[in-house]
CSV table of C-alpha atoms and ligand atoms in Angstrom, one decimal:
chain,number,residue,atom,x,y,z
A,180,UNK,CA,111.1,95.3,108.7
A,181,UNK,CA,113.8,95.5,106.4
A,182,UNK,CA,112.9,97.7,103.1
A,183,UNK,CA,115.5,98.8,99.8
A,184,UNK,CA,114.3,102.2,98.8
A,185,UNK,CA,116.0,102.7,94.8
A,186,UNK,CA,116.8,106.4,93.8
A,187,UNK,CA,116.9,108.4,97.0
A,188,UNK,CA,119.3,110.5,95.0
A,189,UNK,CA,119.8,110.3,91.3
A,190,UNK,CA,123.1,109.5,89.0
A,191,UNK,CA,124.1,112.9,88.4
A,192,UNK,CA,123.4,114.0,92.6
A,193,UNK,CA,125.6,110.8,93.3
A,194,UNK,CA,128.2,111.5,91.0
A,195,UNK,CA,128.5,115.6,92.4
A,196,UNK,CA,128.7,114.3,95.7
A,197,UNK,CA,131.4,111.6,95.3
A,198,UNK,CA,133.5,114.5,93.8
A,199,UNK,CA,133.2,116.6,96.7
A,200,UNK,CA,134.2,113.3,99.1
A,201,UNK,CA,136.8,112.3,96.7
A,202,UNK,CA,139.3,115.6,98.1
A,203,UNK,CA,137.7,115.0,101.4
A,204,UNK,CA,139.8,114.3,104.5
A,205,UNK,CA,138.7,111.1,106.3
A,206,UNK,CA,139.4,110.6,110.0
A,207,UNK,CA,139.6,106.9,111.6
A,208,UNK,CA,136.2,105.7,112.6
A,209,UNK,CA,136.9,104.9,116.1
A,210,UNK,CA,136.6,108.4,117.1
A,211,UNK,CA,133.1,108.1,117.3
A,212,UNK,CA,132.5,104.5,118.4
A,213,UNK,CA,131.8,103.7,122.1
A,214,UNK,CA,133.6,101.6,124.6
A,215,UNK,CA,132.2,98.4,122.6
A,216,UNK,CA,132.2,99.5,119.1
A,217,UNK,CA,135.5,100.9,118.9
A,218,UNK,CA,137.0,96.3,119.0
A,219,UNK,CA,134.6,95.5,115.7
A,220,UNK,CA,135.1,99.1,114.1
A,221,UNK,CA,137.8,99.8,111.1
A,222,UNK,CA,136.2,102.0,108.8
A,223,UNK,CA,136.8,106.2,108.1
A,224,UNK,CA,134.7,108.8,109.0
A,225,UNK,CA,133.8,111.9,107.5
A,226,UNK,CA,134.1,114.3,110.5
A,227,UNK,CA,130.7,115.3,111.9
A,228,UNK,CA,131.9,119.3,111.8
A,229,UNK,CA,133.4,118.9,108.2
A,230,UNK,CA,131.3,121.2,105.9
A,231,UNK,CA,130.5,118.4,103.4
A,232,UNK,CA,129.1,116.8,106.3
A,233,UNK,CA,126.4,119.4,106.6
A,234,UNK,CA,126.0,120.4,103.2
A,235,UNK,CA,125.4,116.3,101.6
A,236,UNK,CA,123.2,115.6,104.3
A,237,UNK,CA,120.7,118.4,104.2
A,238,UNK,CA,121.0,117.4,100.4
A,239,UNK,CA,119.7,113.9,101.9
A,240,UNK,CA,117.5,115.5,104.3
A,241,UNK,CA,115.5,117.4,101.0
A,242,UNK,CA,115.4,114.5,99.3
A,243,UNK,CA,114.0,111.7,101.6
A,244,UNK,CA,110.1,113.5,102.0
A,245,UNK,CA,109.9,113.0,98.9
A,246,UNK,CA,109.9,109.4,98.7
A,247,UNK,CA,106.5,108.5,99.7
A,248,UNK,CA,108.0,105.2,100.6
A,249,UNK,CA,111.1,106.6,102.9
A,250,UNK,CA,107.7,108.4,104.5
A,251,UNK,CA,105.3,105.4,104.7
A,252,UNK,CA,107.9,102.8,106.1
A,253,UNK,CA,110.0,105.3,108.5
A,254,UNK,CA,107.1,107.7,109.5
A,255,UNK,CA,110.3,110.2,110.2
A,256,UNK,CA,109.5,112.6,113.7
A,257,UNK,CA,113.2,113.4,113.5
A,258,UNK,CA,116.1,112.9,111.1
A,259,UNK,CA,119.2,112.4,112.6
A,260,UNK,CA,122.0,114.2,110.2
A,261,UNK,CA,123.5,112.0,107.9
A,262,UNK,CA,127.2,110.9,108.3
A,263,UNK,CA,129.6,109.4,105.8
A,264,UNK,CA,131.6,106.5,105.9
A,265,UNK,CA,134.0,104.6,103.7
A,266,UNK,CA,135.3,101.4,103.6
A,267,UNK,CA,138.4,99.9,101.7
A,268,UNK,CA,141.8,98.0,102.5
A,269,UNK,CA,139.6,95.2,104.6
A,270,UNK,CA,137.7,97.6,106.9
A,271,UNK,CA,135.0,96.1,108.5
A,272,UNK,CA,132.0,96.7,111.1
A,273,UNK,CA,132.1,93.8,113.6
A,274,UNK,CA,128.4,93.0,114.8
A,275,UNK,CA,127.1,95.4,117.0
A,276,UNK,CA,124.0,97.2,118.0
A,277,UNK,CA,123.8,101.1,117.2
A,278,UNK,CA,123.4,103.6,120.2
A,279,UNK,CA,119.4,103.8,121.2
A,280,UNK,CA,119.8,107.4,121.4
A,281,UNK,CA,122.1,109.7,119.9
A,282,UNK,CA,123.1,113.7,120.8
A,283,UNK,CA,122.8,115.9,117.8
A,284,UNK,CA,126.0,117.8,117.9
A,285,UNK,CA,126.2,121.1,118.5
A,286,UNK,CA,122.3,120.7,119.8
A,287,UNK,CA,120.4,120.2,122.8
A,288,UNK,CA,118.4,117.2,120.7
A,289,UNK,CA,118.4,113.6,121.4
A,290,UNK,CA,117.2,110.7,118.9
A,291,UNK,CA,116.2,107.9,119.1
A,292,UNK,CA,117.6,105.4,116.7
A,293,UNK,CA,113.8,103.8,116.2
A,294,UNK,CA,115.0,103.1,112.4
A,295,UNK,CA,118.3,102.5,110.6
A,296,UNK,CA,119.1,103.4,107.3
A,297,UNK,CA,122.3,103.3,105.5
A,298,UNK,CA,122.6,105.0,101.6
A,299,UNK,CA,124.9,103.3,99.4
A,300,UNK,CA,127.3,106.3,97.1
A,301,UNK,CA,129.5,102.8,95.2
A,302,UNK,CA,127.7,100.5,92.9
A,303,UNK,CA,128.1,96.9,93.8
A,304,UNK,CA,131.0,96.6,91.0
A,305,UNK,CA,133.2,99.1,93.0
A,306,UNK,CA,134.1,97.1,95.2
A,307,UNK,CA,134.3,93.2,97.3
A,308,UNK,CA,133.1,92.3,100.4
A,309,UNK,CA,131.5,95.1,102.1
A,310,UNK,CA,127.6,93.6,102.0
A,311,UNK,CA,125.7,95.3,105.1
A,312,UNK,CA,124.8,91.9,107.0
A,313,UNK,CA,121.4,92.6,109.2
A,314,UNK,CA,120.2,89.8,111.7
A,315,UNK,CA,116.4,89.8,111.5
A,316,UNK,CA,113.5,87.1,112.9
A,317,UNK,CA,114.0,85.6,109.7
A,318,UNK,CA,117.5,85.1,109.3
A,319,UNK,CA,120.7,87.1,108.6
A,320,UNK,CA,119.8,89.8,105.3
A,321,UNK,CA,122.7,90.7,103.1
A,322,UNK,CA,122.6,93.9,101.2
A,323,UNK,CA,124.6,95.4,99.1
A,324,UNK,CA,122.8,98.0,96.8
A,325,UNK,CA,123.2,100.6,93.4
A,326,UNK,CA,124.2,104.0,94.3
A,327,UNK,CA,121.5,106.2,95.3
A,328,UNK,CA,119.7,103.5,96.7
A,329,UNK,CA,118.9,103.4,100.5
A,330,UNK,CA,118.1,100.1,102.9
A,331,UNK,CA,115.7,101.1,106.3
A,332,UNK,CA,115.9,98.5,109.2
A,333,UNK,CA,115.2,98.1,112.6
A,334,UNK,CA,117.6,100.0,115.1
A,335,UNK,CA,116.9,97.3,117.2
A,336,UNK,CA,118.9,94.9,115.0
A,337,UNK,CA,122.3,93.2,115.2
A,338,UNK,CA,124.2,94.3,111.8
A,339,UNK,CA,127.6,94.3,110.6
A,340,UNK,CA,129.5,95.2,107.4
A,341,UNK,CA,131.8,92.7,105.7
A,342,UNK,CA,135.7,93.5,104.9
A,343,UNK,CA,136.0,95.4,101.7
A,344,UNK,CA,138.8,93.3,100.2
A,345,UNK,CA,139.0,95.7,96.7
A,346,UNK,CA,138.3,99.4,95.7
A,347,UNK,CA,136.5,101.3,98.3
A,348,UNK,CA,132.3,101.1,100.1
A,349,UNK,CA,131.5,104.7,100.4
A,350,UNK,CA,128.1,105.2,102.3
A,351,UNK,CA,126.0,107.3,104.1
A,352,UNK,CA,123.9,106.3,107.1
A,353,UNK,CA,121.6,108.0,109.4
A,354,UNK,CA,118.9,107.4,111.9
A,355,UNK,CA,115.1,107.7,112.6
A,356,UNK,CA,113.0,108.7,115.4
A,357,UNK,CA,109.9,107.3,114.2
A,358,UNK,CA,106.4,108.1,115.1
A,359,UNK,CA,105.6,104.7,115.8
A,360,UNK,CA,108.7,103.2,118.3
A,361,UNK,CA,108.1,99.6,117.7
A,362,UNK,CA,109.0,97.9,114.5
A,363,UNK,CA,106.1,95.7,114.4
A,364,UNK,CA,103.5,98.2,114.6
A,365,UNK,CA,105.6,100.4,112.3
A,366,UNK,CA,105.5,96.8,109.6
A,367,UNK,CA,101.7,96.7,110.5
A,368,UNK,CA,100.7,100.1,109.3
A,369,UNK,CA,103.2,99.9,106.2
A,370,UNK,CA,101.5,97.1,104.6
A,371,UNK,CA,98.2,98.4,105.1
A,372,UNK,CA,98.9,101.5,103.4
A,373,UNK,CA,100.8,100.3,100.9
A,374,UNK,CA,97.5,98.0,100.0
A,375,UNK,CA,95.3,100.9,100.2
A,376,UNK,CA,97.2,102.8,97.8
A,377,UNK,CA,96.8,99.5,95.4
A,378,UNK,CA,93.0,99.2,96.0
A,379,UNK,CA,92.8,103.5,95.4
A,380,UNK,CA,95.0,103.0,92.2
A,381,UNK,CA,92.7,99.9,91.2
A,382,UNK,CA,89.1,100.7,92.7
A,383,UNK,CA,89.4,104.7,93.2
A,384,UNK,CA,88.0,106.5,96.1
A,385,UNK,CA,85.0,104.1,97.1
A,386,UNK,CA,83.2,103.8,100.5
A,387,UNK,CA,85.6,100.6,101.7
A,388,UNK,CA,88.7,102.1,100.8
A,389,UNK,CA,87.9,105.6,102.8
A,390,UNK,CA,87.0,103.2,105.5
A,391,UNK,CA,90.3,101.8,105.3
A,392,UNK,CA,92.1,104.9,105.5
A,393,UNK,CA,90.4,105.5,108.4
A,394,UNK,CA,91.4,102.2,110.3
A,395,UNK,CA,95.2,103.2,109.4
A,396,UNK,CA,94.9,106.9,110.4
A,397,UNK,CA,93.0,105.6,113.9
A,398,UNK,CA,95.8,102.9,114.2
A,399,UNK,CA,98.2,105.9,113.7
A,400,UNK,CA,96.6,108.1,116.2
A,401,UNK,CA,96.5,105.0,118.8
A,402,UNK,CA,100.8,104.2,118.3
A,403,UNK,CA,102.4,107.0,117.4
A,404,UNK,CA,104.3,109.6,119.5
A,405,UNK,CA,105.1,113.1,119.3
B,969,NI,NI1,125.8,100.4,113.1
């Protein structure tokens, strides 16, 4: 499932971060790509250690409970800490799939990358190129979204990014260990609590949509794992 989540962070949060990572040294993105990765991969990275590193991404880490649909659609058991990336000059991502799990530096803790997401820090107008290209069942998605705005898929997916050909794609993107490992069963209990919510908002509290809720916590409780 592929899902555009607007205003993870707002205007003025975007526009105090993209200060900081204007001074910010960025290192060649190769560093951190493996043995396959590192033919399709000309971007920069914002070093994993660098202090803006940390301190933007637990700013990203606050802000992402409380969007209810970041929560619904991801059902987060652990965040992977954000990194930064940027784009410009004709970088480019070459197809590839991202690591299934990844070491949290400087910690004992693995993730699995059940769900992608990348958060976009340029507006569309910034830049050329640079759209986020994600092969699903349906087709190949293009995205390309507003600062502050953040796009979950499948970690199971082929995706690439496009050659920025003018001004600069600065992003941040992160993974998910969800709750719920497959993506289909993941889709599954997203719709149906997005519809309760509808049917609560338009019917209240009445005997069939408690029922309801009950089916999609008892789904939960039969897929998830902690
Ligand atoms: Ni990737």
């Amino acid at each position: 499932m592929l899902l555009q989540i607007p205003d993870v962070l707002s205007p003025e949060q975007i526009r105090q971060c993209r200060e900081a990572l204007s001074n910010a040294e960025w290192s060649d993105g190769r560093g951190t790509a493996g043995h396959a990765a590192i033919q399709v991969k000309r971007n920069q990275q914002l070093a994993p250690d660098h202090p803006l590193t940390q301190q933007i991404g637990d700013l990203i880490l606050q802000a992402l409970p409380a969007s209810p649909l970041f929560m619904a659609a991801a059902l987060p058991l652990k965040v992977f800490p954000p990194r930064f990336n940027r784009y410009t000059g004709g970088g480019e991502y070459g197809f590839h799939v991202d690591g299934a799990v990844m070491s949290v530096p400087g910690t004992p803790h693995r993730i699995r990358t059940d769900v992608s997401a990348t958060l976009f820090f340029s507006d569309p107008d910034e830049y050329d190129g640079g759209e986020l290209v994600i092969e699903d069942t349906y087709g190949e998605q293009s995205v390309k979204l507003p600062a502050g705005h953040l796009v979950l898929y499948p970690g199971t997916s082929l995706h690439k990014v496009t050659p920025v050909t003018r001004g600069a794609r600065l992003a941040a993107f992160f993974w998910t260990q969800s709750l719920v490992r497959d993506d289909g069963q993941r889709a599954l209990l997203f719709q149906l609590d997005q519809s309760i919510q509808a049917l609560r908002a338009r019917e209240g509290n009445d005997a069939e949509t408690s029922r309801l809720l009950g089916v999609y916590h008892n789904l939960l409780r039969q897929w998830s794992q902690t």
